[in-house]
CSV table of C-alpha atoms and ligand atoms in Angstrom, one decimal:
chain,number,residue,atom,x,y,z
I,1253,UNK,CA,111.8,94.7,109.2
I,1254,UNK,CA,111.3,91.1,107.5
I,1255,UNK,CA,113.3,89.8,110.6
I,1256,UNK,CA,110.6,91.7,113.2
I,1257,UNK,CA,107.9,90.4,110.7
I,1258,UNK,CA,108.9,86.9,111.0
I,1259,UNK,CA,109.6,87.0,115.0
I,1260,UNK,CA,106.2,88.5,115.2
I,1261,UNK,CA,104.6,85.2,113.1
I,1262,UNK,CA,105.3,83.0,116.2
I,1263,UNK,CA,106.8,79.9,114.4
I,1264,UNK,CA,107.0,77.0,115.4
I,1265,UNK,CA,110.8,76.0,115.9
I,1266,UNK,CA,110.6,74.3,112.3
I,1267,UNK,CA,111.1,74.7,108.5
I,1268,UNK,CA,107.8,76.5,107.7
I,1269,UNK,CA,105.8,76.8,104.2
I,1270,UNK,CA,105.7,80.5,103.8
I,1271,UNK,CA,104.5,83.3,101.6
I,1272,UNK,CA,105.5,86.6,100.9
I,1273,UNK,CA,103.4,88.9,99.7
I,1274,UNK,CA,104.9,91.6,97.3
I,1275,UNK,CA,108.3,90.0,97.6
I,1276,UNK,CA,110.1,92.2,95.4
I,1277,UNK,CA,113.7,91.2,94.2
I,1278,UNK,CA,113.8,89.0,97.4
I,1279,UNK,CA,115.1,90.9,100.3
I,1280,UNK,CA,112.2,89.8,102.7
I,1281,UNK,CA,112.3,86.3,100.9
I,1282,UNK,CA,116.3,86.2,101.5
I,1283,UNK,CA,115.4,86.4,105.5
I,1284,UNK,CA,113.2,83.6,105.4
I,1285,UNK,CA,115.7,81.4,103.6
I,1286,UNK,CA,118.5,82.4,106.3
I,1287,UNK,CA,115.9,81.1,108.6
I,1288,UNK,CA,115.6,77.4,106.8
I,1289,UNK,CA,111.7,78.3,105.8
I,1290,UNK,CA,110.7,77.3,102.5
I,1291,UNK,CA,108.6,80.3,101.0
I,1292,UNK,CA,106.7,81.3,97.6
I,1293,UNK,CA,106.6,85.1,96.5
I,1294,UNK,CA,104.1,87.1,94.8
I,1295,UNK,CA,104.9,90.7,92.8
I,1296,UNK,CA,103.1,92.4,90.2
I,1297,UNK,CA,106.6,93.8,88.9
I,1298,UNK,CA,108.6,91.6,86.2
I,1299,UNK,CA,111.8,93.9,86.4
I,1300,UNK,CA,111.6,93.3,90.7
I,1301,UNK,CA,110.8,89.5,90.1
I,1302,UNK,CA,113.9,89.5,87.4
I,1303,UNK,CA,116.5,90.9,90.2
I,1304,UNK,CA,114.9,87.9,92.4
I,1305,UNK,CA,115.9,85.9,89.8
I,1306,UNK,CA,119.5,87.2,89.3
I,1307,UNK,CA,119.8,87.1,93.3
I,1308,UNK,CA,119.1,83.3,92.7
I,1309,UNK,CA,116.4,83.7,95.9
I,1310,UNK,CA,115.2,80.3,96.9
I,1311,UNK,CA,112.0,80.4,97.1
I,1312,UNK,CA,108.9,79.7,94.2
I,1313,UNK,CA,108.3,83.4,92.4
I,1314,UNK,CA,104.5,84.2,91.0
I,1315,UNK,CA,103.5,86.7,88.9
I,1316,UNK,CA,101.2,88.4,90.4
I,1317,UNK,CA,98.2,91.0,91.4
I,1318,UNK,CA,97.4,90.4,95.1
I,1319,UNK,CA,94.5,92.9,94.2
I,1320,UNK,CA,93.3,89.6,92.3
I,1321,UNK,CA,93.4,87.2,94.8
I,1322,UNK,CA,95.4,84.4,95.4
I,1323,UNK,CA,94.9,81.3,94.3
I,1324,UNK,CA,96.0,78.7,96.7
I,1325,UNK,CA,94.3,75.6,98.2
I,1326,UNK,CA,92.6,76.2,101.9
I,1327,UNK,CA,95.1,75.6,104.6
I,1328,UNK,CA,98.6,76.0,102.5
I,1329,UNK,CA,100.3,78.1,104.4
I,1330,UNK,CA,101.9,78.2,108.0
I,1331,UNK,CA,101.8,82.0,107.8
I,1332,UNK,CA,102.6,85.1,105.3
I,1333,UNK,CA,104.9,88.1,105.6
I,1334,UNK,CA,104.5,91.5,103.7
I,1335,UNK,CA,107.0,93.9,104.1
I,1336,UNK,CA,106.0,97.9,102.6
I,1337,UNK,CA,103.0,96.6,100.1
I,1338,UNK,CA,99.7,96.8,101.6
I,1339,UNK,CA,99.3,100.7,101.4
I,1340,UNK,CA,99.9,100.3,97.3
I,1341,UNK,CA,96.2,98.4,97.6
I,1342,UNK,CA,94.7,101.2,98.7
I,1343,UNK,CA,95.3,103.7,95.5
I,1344,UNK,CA,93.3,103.3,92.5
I,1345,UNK,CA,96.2,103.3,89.8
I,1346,UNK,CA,93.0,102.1,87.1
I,1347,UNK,CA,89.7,103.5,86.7
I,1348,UNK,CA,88.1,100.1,87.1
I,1349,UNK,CA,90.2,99.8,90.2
I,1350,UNK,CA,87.8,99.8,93.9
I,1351,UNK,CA,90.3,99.7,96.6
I,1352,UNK,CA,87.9,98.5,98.7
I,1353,UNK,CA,87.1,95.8,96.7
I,1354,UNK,CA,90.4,94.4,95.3
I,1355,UNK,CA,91.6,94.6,99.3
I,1356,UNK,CA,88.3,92.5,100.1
I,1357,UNK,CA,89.2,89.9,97.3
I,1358,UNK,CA,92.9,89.8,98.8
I,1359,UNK,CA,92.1,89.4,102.3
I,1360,UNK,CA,89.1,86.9,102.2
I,1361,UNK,CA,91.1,84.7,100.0
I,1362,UNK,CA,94.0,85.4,102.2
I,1363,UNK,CA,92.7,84.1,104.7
I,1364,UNK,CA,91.3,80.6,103.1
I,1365,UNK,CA,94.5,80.1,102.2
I,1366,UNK,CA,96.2,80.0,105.6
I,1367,UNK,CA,96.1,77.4,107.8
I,1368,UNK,CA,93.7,77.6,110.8
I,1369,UNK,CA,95.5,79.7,113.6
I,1370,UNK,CA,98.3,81.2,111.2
I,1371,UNK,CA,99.4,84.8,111.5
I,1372,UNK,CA,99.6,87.1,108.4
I,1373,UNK,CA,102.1,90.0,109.3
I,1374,UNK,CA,102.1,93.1,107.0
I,1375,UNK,CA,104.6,96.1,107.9
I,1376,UNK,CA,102.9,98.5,106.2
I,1377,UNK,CA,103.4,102.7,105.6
I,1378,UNK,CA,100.3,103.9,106.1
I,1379,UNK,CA,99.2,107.1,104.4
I,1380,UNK,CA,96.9,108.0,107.2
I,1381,UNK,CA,93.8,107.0,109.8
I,1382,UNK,CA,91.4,106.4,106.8
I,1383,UNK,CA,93.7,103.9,105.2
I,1384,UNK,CA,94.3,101.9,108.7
I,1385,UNK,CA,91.0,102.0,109.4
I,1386,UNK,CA,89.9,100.7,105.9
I,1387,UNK,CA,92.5,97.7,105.9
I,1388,UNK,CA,91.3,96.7,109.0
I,1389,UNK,CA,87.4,96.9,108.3
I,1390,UNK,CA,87.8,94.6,105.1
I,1391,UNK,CA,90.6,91.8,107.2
I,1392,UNK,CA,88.2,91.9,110.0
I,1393,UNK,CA,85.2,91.1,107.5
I,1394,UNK,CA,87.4,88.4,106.1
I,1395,UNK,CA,87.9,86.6,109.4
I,1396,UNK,CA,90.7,87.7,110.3
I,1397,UNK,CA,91.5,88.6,113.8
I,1398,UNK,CA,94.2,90.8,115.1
I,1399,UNK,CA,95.3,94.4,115.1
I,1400,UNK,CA,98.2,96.9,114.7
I,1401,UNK,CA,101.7,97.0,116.3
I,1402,UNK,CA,104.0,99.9,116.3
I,1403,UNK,CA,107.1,99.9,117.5
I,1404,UNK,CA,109.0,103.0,118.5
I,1405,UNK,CA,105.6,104.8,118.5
I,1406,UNK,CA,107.4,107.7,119.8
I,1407,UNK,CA,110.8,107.9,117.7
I,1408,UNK,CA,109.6,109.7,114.2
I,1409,UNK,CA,112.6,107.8,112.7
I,1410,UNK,CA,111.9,104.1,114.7
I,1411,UNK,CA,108.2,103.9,114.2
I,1412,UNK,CA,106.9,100.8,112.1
I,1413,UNK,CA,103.7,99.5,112.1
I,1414,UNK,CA,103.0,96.4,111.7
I,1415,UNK,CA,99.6,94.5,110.6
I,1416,UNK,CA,99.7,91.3,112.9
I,1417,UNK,CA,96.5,89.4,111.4
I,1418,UNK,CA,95.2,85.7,112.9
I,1419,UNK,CA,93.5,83.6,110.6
I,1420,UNK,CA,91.4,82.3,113.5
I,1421,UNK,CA,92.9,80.3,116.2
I,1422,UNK,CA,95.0,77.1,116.5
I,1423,UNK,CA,92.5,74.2,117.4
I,1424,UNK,CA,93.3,73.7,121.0
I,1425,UNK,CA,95.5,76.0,121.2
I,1426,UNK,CA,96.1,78.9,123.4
I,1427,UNK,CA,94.3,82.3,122.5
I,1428,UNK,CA,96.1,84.3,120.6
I,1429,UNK,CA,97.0,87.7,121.8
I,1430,UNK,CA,97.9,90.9,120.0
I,1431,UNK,CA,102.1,91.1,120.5
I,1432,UNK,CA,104.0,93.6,122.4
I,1433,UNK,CA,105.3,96.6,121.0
I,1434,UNK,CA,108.8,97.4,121.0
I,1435,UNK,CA,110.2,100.1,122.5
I,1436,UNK,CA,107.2,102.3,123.8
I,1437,UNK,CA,106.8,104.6,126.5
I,1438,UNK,CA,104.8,104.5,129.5
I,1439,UNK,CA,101.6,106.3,128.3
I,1440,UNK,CA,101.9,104.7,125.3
I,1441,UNK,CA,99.5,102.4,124.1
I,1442,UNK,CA,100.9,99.7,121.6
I,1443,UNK,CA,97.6,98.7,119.6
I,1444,UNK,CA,95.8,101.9,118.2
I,1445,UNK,CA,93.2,99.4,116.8
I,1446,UNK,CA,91.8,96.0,117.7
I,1447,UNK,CA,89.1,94.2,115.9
I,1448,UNK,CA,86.9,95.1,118.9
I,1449,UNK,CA,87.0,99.2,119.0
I,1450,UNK,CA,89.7,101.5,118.0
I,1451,UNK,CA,91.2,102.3,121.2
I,1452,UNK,CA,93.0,105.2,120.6
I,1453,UNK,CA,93.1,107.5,118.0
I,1454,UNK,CA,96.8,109.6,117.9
I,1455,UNK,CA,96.7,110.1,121.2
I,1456,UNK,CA,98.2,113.3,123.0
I,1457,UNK,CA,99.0,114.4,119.0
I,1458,UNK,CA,97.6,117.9,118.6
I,1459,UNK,CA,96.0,118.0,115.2
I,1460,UNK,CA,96.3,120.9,112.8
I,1461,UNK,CA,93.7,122.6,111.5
I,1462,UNK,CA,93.5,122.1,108.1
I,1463,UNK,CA,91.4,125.2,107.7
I,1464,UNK,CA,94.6,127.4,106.5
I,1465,UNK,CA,94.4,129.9,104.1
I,1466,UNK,CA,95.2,127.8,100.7
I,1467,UNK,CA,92.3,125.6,102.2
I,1468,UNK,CA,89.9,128.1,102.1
I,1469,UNK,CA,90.7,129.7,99.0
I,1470,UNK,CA,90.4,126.0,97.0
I,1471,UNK,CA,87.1,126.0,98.5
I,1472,UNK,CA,86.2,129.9,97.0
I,1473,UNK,CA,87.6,128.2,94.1
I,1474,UNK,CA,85.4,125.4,93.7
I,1475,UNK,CA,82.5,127.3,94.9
I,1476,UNK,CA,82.9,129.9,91.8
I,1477,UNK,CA,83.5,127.6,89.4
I,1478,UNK,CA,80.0,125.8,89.8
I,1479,UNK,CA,78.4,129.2,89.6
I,1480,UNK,CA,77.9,129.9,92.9
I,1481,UNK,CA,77.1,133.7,93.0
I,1482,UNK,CA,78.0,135.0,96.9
I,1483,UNK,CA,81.6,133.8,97.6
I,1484,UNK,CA,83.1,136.5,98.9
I,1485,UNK,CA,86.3,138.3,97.1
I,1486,UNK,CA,89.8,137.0,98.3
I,1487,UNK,CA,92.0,139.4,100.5
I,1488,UNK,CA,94.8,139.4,102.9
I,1489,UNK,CA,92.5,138.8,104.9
I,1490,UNK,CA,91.2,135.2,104.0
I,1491,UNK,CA,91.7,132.3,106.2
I,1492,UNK,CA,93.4,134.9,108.7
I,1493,UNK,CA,92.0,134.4,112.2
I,1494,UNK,CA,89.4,136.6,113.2
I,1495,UNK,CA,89.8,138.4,116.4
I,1496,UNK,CA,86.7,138.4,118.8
I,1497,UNK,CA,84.3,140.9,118.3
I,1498,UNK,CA,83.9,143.0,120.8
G,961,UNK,CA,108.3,76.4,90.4
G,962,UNK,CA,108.8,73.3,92.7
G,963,UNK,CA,106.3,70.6,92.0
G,964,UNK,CA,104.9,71.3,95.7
G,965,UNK,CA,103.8,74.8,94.9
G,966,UNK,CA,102.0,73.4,92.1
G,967,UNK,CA,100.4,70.8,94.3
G,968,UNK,CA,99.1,73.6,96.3
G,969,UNK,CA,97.8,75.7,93.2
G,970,UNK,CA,94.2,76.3,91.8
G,971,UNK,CA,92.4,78.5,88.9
G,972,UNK,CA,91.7,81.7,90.2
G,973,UNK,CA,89.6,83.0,87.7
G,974,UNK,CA,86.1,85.1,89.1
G,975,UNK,CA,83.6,81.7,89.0
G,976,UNK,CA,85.6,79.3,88.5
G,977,UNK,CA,85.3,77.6,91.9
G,978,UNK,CA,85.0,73.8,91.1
G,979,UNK,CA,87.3,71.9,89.3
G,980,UNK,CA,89.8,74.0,89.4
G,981,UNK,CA,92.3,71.9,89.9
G,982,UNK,CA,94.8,70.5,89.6
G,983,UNK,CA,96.3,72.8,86.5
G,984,UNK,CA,97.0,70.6,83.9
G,985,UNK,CA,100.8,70.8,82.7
G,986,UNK,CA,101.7,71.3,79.0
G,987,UNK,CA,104.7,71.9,76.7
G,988,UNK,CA,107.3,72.1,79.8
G,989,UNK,CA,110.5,72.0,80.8
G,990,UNK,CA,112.0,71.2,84.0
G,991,UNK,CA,114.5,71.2,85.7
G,992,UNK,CA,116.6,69.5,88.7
G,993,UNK,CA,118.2,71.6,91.7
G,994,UNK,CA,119.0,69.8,94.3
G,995,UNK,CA,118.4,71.1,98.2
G,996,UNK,CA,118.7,69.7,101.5
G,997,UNK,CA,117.0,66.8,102.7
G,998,UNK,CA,114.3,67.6,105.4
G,999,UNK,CA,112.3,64.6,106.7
G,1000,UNK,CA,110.2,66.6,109.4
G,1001,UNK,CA,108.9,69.4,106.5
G,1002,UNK,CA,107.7,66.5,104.2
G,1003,UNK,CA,105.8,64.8,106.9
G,1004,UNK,CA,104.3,68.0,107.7
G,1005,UNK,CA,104.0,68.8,104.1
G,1006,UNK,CA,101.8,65.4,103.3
G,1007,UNK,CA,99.0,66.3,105.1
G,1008,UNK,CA,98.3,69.7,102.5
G,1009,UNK,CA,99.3,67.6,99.6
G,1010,UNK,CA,96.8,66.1,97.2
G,1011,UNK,CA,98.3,62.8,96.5
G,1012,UNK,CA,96.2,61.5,93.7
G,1013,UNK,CA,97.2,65.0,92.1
G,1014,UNK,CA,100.3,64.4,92.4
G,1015,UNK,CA,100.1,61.4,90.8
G,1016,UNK,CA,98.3,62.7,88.1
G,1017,UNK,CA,100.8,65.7,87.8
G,1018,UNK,CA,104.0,63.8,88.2
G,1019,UNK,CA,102.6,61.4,85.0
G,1020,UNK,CA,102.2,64.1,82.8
G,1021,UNK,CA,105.9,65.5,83.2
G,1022,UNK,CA,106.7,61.7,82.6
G,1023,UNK,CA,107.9,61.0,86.6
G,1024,UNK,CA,106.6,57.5,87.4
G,1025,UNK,CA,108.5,56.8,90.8
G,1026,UNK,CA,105.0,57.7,92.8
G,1027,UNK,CA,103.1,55.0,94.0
G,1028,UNK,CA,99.0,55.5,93.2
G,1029,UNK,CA,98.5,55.2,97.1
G,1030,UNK,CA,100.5,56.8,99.6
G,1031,UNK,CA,102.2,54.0,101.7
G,1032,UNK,CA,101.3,54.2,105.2
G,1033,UNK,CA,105.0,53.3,106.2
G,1034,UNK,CA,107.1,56.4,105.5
G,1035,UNK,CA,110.9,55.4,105.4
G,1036,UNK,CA,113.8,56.9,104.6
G,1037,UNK,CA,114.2,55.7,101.0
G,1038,UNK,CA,110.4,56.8,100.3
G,1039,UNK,CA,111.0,60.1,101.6
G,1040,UNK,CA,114.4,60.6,99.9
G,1041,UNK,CA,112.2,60.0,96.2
G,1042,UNK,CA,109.2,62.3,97.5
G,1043,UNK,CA,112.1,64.8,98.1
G,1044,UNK,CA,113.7,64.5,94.5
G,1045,UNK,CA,109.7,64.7,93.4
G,1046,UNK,CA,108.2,67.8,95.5
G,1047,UNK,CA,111.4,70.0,96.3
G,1048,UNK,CA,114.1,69.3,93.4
G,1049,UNK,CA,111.9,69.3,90.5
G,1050,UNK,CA,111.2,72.8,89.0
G,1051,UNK,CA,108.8,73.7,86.1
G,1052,UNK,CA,111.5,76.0,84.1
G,1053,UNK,CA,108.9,76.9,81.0
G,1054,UNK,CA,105.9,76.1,79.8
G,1055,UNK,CA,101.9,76.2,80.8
G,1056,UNK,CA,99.7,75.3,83.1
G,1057,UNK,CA,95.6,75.1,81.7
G,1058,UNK,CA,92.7,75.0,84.0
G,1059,UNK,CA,90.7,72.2,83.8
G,1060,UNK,CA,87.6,73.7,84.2
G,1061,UNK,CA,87.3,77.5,82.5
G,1062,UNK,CA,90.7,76.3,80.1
G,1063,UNK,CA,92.5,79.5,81.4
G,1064,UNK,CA,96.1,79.2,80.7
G,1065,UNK,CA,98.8,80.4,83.1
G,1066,UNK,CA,102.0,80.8,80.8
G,1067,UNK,CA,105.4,79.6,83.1
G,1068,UNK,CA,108.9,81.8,82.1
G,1069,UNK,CA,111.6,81.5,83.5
G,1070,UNK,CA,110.6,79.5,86.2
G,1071,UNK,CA,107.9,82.3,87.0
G,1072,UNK,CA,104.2,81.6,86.4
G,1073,UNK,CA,102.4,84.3,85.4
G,1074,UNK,CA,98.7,84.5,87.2
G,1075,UNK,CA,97.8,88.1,85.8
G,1076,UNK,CA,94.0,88.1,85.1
G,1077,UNK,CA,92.3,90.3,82.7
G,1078,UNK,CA,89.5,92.7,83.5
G,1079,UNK,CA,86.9,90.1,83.0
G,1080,UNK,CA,88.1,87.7,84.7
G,1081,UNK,CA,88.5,89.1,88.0
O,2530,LIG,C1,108.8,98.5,98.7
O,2530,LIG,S1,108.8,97.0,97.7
O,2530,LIG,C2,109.1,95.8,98.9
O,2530,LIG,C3,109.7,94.5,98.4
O,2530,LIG,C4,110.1,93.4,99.4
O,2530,LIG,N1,108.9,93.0,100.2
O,2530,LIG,C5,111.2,93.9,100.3
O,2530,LIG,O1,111.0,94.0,101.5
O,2530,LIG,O2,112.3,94.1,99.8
O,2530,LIG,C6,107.0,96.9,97.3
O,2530,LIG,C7,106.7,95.8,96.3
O,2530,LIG,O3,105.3,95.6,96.3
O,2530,LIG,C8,105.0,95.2,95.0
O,2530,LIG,N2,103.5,95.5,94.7
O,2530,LIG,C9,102.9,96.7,94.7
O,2530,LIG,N3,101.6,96.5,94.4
O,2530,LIG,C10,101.4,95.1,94.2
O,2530,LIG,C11,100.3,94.3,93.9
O,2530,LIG,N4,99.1,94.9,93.7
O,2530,LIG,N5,100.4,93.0,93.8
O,2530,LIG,C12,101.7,92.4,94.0
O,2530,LIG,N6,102.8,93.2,94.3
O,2530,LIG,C13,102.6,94.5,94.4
O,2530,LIG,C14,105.9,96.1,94.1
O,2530,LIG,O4,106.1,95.6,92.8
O,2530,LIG,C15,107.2,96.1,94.9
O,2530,LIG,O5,108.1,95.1,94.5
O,2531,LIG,ZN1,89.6,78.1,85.8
């Protein structure tokens, strides 16, 4: 995954000044060494950044809450990787904790500190629609540019998404394009969402109701315990399909 | 923590925007590991760096190889001592202090620690 992360930066054919973002005990950050790039990594975990440190990892480790922001100079980096963080941003492990706002203060100052026309690369496990659709509201606010890859859309074991963000575009250069998936079908479309529209929402992917029987009864539930008088009594029956009346 | 990540370092504390660098050294320890010799990446690198904060850096840690100006003739033997300056020198322990709010980001083990409290973010 760091190795489709990294192909999907679009390096030049040099040693790069890289960052990598929730680097844990340095697998991703091991790729990038193998690669000659010289990288600095950011995890909230001592015990993960203390088996980076036994692994004797190259590259510069932070302590870190990307949730707080970084806190580099504009323009210090060629181009970040992030391999299975981003969806931890969206939770709210404290009260005081906004998702919305922590991924705002990580993206806008992101962004400042990548160079003009640098790529930020996140494969990412997303928990569902909401959650893509929030990370790419906020990193589109933030000036980023971009959208969504998956690869293998159609293999459940294959499938990886990957967040392939622009921090504008190179100065002169040529304009940057959303990269090809791998490994997708015909019908397949591999960007689900662009900073445009979404495009396509799990196409062809019947969706369950959600209406099912333990659904309905939580709802009784919740009805009677704020004192609402008429919910009706629970039977075998309930959340059953009703047949037409006739 | 090479001496070129620090280069590239500022306070991040909510507000403090100006001034905010470069984090002022204290109480550390370093350490020399050497690496290959890359020409091309300092070259590139030079144009982020902040010399004069460099400078100002490198005196405080008691390395006085850096010229005040950066020579516009970059040769071989120059870039061999920016190499020993920027890539082989690591900041094992110690603290680096904002020079604007005085927030201070304790270094261990080579790792420095940019947790913020609630107020501060
Ligand atoms: C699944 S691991 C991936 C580690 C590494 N990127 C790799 O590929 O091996 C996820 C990492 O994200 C880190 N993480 C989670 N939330 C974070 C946050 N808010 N700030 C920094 N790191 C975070 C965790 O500590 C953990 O090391
Ligand atoms: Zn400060």
């Amino acid at each position: 995954m760091s190795l489709r992360a990294l192909e999907l930066l679009n390096l030049p054919d040099e040693t790069c000044f890289l960052l990598d973002i929730g680097c844990g005990s340095g697998l991703s950050g091991e790729i990038l060494d193998d690669e000659g790039h010289i990288w600095i990594g950011l995890d909230i975990s001592p015990s993960m950044l203390q088996v980076a440190l036994d692994r004797e990892v190259e590259g510069d480790l932070f302590l870190q809450d990307i949730g707080q922001g970084m806190n580099f100079r504009p323009g210090t980096f060629d181009g970040a990787i992030s391999i299975s963080v981003l969806q931890w941003l969206c939770n709210a492990d404290q009260q005081s904790h906004n998702p919305k706002s922590r991924l705002t203060r990580f993206f806008s100052t992101l962004y400042a500190s990548l160079k003009r026309g640098a790529r930020a690369v996140f494969q990412l496990y997303p928990e569902n629609d909401d959650q893509c659709e929030l990370i790419m509201n906020v990193a589109m606010r933030c000036g980023f540019e971009g959208g969504l890859v998956v690869d293998y859309p159609n293999s459940k074991k294959a499938k990886k998404y990957y967040l392939c963000l622009f921090a504008g575009q190179i100065p002169g250069g040529q304009k940057q394009q959303i990269p090809q998936a791998l490994g997708e079908e015909k019908e397949e479309h591999d960007v689900i969402y662009s900073n445009q529209r979404i495009r396509e929402r799990q196409k062809g992917k019947q969706r369950k109701s959600v209406k099912n029987r333990d659904w309905v009864l939580h709802k009784k539930e919740v009805a009677r315990t704020r004192g609402k008088k008429d919910v009706p009594f629970d039977s075998k029956y309930t959340g059953r399909k009703r047949r037409p009346k006739f | 923590m090479r001496l070129v990540t620090h280069n590239m370092l500022q306070c991040h504390v909510k507000g403090c925007n100006s001034n905010n660098f470069p984090l002022q050294l204290s109480d550390v320890e370093i350490e020399i590991q050497e690496t290959d010799f890359n020409p091309k990446f300092l070259r590139n690198m030079l144009s982020k760096l902040e010399w004069n904060a460099l400078v100002k850096t490198a005196l405080e840690i008691n390395i006085t190889t850096l010229p005040n100006v950066l020579p516009n003739d970059l040769d071989e033997e120059f870039l061999k001592m920016l190499h020993r300056v920027l890539l082989e020198t690591h900041i094992k322990q110690g603290q680096m202090i904002c020079p604007n709010c005085n927030h201070t980001y304790p270094i261990k083990d080579g790792i420095p620690n940019m947790l913020l409290s609630e107020t501060e973010t």
